[in-house]
Short mmCIF file of C-alpha atoms in Angstrom, two decimals:
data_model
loop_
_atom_site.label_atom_id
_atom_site.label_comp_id
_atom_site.label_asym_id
_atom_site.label_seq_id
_atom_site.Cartn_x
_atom_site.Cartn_y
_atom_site.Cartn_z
CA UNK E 3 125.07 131.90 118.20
CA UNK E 4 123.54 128.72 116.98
CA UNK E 5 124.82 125.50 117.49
CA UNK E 6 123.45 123.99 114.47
CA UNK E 7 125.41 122.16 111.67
CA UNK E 8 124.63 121.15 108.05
CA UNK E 9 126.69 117.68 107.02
CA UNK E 10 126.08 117.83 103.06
CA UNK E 11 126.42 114.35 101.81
CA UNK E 12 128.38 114.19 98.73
CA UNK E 13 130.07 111.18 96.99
CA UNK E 14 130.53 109.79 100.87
CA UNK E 15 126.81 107.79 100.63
CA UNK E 16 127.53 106.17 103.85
CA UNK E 17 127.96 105.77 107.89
CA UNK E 18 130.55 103.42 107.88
CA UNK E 19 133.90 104.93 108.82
CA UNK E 20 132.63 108.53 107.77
CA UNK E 21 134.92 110.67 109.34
CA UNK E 22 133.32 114.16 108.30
CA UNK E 23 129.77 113.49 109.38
CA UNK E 24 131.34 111.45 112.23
CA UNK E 25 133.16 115.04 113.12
CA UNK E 26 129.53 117.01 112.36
CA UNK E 27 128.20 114.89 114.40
CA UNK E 28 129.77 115.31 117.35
CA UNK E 29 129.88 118.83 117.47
CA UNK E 30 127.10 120.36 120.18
CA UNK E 31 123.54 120.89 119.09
CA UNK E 32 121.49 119.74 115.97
CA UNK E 33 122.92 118.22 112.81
CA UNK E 34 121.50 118.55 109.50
CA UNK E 35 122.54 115.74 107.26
CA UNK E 36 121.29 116.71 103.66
CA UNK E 37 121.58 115.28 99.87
CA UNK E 38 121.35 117.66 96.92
CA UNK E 39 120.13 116.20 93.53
CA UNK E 40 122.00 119.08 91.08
CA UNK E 41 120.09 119.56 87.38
CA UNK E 42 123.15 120.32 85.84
CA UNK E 43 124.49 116.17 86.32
CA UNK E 44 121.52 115.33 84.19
CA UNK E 45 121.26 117.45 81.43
CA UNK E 46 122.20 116.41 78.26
CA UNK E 47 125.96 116.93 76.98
CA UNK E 48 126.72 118.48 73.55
CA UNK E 49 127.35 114.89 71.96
CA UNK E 50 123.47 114.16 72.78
CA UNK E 51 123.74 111.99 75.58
CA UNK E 52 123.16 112.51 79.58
CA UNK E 53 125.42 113.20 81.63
CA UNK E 54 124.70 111.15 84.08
CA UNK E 55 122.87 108.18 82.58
CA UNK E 56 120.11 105.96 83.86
CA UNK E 57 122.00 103.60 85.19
CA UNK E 58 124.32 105.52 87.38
CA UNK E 59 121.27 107.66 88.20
CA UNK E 60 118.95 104.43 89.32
CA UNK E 61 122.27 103.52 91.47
CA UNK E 62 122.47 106.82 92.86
CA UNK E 63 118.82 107.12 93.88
CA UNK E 64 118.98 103.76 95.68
CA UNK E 65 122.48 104.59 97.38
CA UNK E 66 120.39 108.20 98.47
CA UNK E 67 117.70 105.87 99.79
CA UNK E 68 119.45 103.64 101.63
CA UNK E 69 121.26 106.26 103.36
CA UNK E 70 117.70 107.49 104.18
CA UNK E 71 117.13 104.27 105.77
CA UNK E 72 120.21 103.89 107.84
CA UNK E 73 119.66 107.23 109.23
CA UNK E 74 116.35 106.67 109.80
CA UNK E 75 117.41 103.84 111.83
CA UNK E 76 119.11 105.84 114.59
CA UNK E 77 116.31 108.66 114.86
CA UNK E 78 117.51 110.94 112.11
CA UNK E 79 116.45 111.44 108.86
CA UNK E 80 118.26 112.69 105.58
CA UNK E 81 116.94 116.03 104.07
CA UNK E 82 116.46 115.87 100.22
CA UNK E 83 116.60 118.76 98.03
CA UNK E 84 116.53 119.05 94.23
CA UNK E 85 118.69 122.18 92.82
CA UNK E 86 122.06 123.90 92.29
CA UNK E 87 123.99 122.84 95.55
CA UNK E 88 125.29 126.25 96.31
CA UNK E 89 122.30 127.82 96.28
CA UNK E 90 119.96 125.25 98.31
CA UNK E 91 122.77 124.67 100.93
CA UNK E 92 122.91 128.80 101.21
CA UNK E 93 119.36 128.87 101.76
CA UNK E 94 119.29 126.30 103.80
CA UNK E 95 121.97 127.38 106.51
CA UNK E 96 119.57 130.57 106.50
CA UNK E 97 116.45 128.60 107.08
CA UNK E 98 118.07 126.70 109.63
CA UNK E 99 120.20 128.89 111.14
CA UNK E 100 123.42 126.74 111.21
CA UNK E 101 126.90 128.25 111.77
CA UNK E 102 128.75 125.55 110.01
CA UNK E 103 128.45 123.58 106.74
CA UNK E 104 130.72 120.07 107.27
CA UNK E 105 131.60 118.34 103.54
CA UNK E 106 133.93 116.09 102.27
CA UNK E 107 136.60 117.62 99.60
CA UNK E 108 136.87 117.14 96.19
CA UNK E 109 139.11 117.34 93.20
CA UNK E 110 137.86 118.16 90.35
CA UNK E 111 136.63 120.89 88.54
CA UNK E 112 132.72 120.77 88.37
CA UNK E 113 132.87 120.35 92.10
CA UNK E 114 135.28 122.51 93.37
CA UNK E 115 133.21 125.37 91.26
CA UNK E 116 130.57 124.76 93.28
CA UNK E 117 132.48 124.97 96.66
CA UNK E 118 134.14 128.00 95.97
CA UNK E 119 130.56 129.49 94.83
CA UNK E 120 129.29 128.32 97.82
CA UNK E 121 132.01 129.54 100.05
CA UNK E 122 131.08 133.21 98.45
CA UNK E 123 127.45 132.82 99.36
CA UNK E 124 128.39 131.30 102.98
CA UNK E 125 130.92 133.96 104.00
CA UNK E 126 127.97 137.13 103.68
CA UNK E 127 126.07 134.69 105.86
CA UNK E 128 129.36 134.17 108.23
CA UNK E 129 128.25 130.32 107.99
CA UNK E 130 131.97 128.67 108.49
CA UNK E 131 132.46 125.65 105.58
CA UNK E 132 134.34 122.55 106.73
CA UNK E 133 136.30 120.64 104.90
CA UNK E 134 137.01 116.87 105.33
CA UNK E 135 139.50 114.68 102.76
CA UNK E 136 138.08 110.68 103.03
CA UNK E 137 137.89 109.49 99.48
CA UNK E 138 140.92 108.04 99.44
CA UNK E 139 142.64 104.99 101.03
CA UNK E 140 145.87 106.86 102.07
CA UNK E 141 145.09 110.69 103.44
CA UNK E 142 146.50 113.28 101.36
CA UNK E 143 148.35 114.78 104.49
CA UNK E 144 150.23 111.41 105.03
CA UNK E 145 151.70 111.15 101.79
CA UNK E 146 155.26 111.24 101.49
CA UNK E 147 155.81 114.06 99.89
CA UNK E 148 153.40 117.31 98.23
CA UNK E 149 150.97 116.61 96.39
CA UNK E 150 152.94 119.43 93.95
CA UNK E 151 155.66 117.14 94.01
CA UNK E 152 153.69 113.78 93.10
CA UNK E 153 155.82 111.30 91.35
CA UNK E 154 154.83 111.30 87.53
CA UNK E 155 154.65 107.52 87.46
CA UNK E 156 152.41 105.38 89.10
CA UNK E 157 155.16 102.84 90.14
CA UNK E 158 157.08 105.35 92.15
CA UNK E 159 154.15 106.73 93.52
CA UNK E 160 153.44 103.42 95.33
CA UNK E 161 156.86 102.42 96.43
CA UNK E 162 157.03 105.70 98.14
CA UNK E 163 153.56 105.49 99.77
CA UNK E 164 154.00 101.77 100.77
CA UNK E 165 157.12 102.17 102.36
CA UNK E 166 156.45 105.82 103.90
CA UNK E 167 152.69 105.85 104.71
CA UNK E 168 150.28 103.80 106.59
CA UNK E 169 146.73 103.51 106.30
CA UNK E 170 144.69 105.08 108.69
CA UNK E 171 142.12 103.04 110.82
CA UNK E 172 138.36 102.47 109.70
CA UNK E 173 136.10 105.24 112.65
CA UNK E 174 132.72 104.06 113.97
CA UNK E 175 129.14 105.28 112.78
CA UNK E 176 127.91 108.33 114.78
CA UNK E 177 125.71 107.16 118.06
CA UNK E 178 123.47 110.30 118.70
CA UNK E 179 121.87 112.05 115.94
CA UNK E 180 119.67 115.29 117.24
CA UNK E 181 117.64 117.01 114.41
CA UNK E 182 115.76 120.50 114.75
CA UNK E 183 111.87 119.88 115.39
CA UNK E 184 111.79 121.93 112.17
CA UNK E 185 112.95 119.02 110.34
CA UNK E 186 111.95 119.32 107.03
CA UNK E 187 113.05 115.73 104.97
CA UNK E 188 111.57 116.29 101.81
CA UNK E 189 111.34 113.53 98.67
CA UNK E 190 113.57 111.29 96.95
CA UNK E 191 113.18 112.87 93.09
CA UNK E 192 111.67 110.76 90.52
CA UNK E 193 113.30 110.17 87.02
CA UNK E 194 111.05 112.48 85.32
CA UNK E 195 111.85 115.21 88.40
CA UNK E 196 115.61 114.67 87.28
CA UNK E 197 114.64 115.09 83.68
CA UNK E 198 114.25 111.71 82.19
CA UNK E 199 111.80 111.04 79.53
CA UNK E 200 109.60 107.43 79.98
CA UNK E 201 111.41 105.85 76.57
CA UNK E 202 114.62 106.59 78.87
CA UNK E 203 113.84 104.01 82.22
CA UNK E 204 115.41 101.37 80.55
CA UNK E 205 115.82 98.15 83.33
CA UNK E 206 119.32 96.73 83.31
CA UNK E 207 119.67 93.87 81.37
CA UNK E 208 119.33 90.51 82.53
CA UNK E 209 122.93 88.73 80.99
CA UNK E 210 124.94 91.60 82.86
CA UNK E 211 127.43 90.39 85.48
CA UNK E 212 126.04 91.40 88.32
CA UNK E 213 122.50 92.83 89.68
CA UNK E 214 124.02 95.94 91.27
CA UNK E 215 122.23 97.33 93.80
CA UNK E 216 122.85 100.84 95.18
CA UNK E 217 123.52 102.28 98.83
CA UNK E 218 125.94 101.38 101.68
CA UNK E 219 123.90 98.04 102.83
CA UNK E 220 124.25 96.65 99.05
CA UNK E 221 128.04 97.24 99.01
CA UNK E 222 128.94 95.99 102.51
CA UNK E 223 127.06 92.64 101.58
CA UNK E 224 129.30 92.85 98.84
CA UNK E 225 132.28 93.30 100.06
CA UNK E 226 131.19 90.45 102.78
CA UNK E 227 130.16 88.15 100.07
CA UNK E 228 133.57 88.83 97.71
CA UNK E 229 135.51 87.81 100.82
CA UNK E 230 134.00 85.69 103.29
CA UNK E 231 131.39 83.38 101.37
CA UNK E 232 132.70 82.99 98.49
CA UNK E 233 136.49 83.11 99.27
CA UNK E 234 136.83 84.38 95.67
CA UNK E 235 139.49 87.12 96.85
CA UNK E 236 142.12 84.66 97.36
CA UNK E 237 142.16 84.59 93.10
CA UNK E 238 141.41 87.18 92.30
CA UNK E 239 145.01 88.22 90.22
CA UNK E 240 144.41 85.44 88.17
CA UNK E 241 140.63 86.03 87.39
CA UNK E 242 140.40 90.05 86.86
CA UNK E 243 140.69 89.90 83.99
CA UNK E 244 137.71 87.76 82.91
CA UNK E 245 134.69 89.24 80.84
CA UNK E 246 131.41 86.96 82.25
CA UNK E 247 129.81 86.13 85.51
CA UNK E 248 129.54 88.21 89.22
CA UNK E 249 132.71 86.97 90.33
CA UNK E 250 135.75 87.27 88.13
CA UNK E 251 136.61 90.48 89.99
CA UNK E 252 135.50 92.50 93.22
CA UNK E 253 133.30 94.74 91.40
CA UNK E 254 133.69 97.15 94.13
CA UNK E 255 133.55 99.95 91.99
CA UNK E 256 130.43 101.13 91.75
CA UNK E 257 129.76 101.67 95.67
CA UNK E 258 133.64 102.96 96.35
CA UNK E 259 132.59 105.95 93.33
CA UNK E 260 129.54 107.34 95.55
CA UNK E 261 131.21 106.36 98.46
CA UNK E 262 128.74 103.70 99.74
CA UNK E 263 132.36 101.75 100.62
CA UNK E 264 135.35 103.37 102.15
CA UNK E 265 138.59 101.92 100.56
CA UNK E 266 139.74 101.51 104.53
CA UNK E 267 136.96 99.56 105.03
CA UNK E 268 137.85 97.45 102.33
CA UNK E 269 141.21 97.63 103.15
CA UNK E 270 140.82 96.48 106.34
CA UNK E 271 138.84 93.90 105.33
CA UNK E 272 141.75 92.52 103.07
CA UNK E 273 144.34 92.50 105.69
CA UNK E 274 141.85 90.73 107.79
CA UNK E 275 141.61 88.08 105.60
CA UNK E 276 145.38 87.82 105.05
CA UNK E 277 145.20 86.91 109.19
CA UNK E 278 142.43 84.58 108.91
CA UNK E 279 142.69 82.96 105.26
CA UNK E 280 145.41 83.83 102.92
CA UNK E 281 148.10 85.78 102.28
CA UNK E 282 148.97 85.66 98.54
CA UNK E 283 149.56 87.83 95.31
CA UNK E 284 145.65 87.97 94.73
CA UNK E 285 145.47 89.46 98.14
CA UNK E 286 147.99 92.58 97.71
CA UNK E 287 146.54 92.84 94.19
CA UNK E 288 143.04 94.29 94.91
CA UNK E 289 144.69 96.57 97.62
CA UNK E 290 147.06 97.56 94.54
CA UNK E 291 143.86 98.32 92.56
CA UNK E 292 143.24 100.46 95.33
CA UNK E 293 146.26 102.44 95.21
CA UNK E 294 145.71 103.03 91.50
CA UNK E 295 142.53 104.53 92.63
CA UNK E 296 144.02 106.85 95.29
CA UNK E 297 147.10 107.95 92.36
CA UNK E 298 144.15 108.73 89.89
CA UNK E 299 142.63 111.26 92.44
CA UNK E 300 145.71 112.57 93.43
CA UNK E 301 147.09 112.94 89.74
CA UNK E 302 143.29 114.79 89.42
CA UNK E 303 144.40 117.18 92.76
CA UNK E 304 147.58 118.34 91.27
CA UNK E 305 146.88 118.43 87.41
CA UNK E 306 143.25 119.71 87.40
CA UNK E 307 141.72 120.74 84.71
CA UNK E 308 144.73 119.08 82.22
CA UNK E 309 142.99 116.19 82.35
CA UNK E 310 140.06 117.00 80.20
CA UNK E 311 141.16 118.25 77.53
CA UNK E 312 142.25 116.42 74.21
CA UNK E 313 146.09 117.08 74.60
CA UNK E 314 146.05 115.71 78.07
CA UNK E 315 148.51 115.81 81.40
CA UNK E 316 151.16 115.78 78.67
CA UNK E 317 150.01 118.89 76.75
CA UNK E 318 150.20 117.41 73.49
CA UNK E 319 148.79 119.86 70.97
CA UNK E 320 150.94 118.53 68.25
CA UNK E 321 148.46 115.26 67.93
CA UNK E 322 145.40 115.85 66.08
CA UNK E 323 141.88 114.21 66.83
CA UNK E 324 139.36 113.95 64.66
CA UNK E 325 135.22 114.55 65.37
CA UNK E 326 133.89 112.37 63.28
CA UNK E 327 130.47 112.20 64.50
CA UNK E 328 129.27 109.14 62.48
CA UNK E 329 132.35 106.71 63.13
CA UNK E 330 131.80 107.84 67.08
CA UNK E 331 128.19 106.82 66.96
CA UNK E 332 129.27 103.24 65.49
CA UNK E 333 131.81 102.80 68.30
CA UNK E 334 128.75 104.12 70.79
CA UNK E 335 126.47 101.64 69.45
CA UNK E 336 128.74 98.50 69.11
CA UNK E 337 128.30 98.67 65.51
CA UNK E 338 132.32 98.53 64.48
CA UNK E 339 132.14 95.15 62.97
CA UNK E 340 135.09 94.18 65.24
CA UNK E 341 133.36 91.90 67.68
CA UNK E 342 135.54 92.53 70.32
CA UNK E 343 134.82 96.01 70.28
CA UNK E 344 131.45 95.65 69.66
CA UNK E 345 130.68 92.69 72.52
CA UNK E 346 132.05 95.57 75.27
CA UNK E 347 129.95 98.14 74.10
CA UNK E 348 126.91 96.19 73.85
CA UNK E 349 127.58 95.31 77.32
CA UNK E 350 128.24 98.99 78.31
CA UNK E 351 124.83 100.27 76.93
CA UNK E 352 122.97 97.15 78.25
CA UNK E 353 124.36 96.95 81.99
CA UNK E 354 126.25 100.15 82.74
CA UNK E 355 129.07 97.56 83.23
CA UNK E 356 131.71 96.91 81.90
CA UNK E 357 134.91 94.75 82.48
CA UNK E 358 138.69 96.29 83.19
CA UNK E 359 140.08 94.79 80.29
CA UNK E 360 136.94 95.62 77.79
CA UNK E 361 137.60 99.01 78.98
CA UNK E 362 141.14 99.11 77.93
CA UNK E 363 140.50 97.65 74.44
CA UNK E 364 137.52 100.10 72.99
CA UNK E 365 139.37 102.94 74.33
CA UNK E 366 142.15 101.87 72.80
CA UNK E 367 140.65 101.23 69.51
CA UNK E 368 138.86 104.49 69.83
CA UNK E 369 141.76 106.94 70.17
CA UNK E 370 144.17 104.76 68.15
CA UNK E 371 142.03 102.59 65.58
CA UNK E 372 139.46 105.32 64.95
CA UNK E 373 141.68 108.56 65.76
CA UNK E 374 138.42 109.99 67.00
CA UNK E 375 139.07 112.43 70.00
CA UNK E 376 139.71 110.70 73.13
CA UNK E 377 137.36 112.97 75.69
CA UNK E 378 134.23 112.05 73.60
CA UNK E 379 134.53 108.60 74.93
CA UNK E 380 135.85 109.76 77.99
CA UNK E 381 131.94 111.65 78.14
CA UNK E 382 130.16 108.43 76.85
CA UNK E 383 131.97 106.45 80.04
CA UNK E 384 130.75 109.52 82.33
CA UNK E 385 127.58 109.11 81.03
CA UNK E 386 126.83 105.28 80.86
CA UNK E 387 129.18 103.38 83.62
CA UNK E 388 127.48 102.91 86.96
CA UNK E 389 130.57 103.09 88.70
CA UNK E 390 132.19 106.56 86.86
CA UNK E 391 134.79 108.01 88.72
CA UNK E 392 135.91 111.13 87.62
CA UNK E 393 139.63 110.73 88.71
CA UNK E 394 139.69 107.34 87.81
CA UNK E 395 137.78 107.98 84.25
CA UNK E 396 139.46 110.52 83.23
CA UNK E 397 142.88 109.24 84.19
CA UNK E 398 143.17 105.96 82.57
CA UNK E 399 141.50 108.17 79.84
CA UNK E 400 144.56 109.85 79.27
CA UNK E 401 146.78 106.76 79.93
CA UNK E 402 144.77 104.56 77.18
CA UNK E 403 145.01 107.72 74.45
CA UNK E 404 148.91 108.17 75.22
CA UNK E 405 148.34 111.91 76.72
CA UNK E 406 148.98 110.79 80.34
CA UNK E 407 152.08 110.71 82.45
CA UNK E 408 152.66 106.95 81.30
CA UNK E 409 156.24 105.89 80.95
CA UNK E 410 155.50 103.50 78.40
CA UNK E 411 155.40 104.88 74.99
CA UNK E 412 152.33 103.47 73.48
CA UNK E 413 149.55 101.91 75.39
CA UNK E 414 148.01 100.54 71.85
CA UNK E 415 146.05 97.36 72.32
CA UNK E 416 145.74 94.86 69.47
CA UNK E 417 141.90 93.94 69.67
CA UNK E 418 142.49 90.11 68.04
CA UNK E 419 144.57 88.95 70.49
CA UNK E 420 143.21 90.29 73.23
CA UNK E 421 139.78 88.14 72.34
CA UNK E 422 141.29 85.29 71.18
CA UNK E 423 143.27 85.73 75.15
CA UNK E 424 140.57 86.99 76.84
CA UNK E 425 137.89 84.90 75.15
CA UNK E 426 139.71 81.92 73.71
CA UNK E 427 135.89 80.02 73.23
CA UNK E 428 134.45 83.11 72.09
CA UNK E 429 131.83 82.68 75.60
CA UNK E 430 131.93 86.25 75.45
CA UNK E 431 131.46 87.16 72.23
CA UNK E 432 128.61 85.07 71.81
CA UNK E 433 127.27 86.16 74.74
CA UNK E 434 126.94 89.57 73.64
CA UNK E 435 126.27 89.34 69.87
CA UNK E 436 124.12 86.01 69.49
CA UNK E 437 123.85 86.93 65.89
CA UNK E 438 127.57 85.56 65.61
CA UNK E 439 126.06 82.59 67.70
CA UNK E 440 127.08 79.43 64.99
CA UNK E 441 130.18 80.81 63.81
CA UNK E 442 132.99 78.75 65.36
CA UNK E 443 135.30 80.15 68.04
CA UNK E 444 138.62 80.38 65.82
CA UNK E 445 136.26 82.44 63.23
CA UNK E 446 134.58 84.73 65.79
CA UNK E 447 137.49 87.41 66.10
CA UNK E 448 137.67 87.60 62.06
CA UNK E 449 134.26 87.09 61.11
CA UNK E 450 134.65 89.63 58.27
CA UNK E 451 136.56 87.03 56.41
CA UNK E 452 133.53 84.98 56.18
CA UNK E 453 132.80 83.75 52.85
CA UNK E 454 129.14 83.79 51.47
CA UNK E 455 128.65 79.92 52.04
CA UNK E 456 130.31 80.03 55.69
CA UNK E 457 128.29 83.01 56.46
CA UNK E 458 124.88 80.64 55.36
CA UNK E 459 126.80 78.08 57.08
CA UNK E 460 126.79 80.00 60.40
CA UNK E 461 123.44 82.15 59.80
CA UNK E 462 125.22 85.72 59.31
CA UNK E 463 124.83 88.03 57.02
CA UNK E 464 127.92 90.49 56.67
CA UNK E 465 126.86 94.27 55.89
CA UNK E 466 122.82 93.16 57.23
CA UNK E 467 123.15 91.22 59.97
CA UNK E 468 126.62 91.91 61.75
CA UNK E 469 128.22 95.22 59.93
CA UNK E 470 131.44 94.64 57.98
CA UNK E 471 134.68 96.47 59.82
CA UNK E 472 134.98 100.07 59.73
CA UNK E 473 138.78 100.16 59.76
CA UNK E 474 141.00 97.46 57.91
CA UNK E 475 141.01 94.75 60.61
CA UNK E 476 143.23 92.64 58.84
CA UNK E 477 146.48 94.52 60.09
CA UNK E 478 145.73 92.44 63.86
CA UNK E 479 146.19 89.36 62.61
#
């Protein structure tokens, strides 16, 4: 019987405290880590947009590459295919003859399909699958209670696991790596291999917050620099929510979604500065970001499938959404004539970033301002954030458009004061729309108001140059 093993890399783009491939790779004989590009991520959805867009993609190939690199460094290699996961990795444990596939688990529906089809396909080949749960900072088998019984607010959910549940410590990267002679590595797809057309490879652009940089390396310096040069973690309650520069907020994101980060890595990072810096509110507050993280995957475990669709966890077919293809496309574009709105979108389809509270405030005005159904921008986040999450995406999805398990009422957001908050110099705004550049800060948030000699006054032209609102705006203010 051979003593070969498959480790399929997943969203886990890393060595670092990598308890599944650190398992794989201690069993006896030959390990076989491999990455799978799937088609099906790419292809465009039924609203006309990728799936997975070029940003996220260009952070996923360098994440891919960099684990090449690191694996490289120890003797190994990473073997690259490009095709339906469930068929490749069947194949493969053929070609190979392995008797065991290691993974780590998922939640959600796209990729739980494919495990179960691969199961089917590994069971005729009596190729064992192994499962390993790591995306999370607390391990689903530690929690406090079920996961059928999870508490249906967030609050109770983390009073329970804080005062239940510890963390589990960080593991070391594997030390021997022994690949078959067969070794077969294969090539790092191109964009046009993945589908992408040349008008498509836009380059990030250049006011965005940050230049991120996929792959393990990139998000360790990260979390290194966040901590320990810049010291910014020790403010970082009372600076999350701001809208410009690298530093505001961790920005963690992008490398905990593919896993280039483990949230006990970061966690023990936090805890080390606590010993060695500061102990503070800013301090508990990033590992309480990550707890929201671990809720939204855990609300994703026991709810499934709820959370895409338009009545939500709460099952609300009552409410009614409209599909209004033409308001959707001005929200998509930042074409709403409510700068606010339009600033954060800009951003969005510019950078593949975009701020916590922006977030909040064009969902809001999306499922509540526009009534347009919530899961189309649910798709346009998939599609266009670097750092999409499903669990998280989807979750605060549902929160934002009042169809989660959210004890308050109404999570409605009143897009004026939230700029003039957020923004109160309009830094932002003009940042983002420098057609609005002259018009003074306590104007900015109401430009529609404008009359024709303060919009020569300020060089805008309402209806040409910045589009008039598509929703009474007045009613904010």
């Amino acid at each position: 019987m051979s003593n070969r093993t498959i480790y399929w890399f997943r969203n886990d783009l890393r060595l670092h405290d990598n308890e599944g491939f650190l398992k794989a790779s201690q069993r006896p004989g030959e390990i076989i880590p491999v990455y799978v590009f799937d088609p099906r991520i790419f292809e465009l959805s039924p609203l006309g947009f990728r799936k997975t867009g070029i940003f996220k993609t260009r952070f996923l190939l360098e994440s891919v590459e960099d684990l090449r690199r690191s694996l490289q460094a120890k003797g190994a290699d990473l073997l690259i295919r490009f095709g339906e996961p469930e068929k490749v990795l069947a194949e493969l444990a053929q070609q190979y003859d392995v008797s065991e596939i290691h993974l780590s688990k998922e939640v959600a529906q796209e990729e739980t399909d494919v495990e179960s089809s691969l199961s089917k396909r590994l069971k005729i080949l009596n190729v064992d699958m192994v499962f390993t749960w790591m995306a999370t900072l607390y391990h689903v088998r530690d929690l406090p209670f079920g996961f059928n019984k999870l508490p249906n607010v967030f609050t109770d959910f983390r009073k329970s696991v804080e005062k239940n549940t510890s963390v589990r410590p960080t593991l070391a990267e594997p030390s021997a790596l022994n690949l078959p002679e067969e070794f077969v590595p294969g090539e790092i797809p191109s964009f046009q291999t993945l589908g992408y057309e040349e008008t498509e490879l836009i380059q990030a652009d250049g006011r965005g917050v940050l230049d991120f940089k996929g792959g393990e390396t990139a998000g360790l310096q990260r979390l290194h620099a966040y901590l320990w040069e810049t010291q910014n973690l020790a403010t970082y309650k009372t600076t999350r929510n701001g809208l410009l520069g690298a530093d505001y907020s961790s920005k963690f994101s992008a490398w905990l979604a593919v896993g280039c980060l483990s949230p006990r890595k970061v966690y023990e990072e936090v805890k080390r500065f606590e010993t060695e810096i500061i102990v503070n509110d800013s301090t508990y507050w990033l590992i309480f970001e990550l707890l929201w993280r671990d809720y939204f995957r855990f609300v994703m475990l026991r709810w499934g499938t709820r959370l895409f669709k338009p009545s939500g966890l709460k099952l609300d077919k009552d409410k009614t959404w409209k599909q209004d293809k033409a308001l959707f496309e001005r929200w998509t574009s930042g074409q709403t004539g409510v700068p606010f709105v339009d600033a954060n979108m800009r951003e969005l389809n510019a950078t593949g970033f975009m701020s916590n509270r922006g977030r909040q405030n064009v969902a809001s005005f999306l499922a509540h301002d526009l009534g347009i159904d919530w899961t189309w921008g649910a798709a346009y986040f998939e599609s266009l954030l670097l750092d999409y999450d499903v669990c998280s995406n989807w979750g605060n999805w549902n929160y934002i458009a009042g169809v989660g398990n959210d004890p308050r009422e109404n999570r409605y957001f009143n897009t004026y004061s939230q700029a003039t908050r957020y923004d109160p110099d309009g830094a932002y705004l003009r940042h983002w729309l420098p057609e609005l550049a002259e018009v003074p800060a306590d104007r900015l948030n109401k430009v529609w108001q404008l009359s024709k000699s303060e919009q020569e006054t300020y060089g805008v032209s309402l209806g040409s140059t910045y589009p008039l609102p598509i929703i009474p705006a007045d009613k904010w203010l």
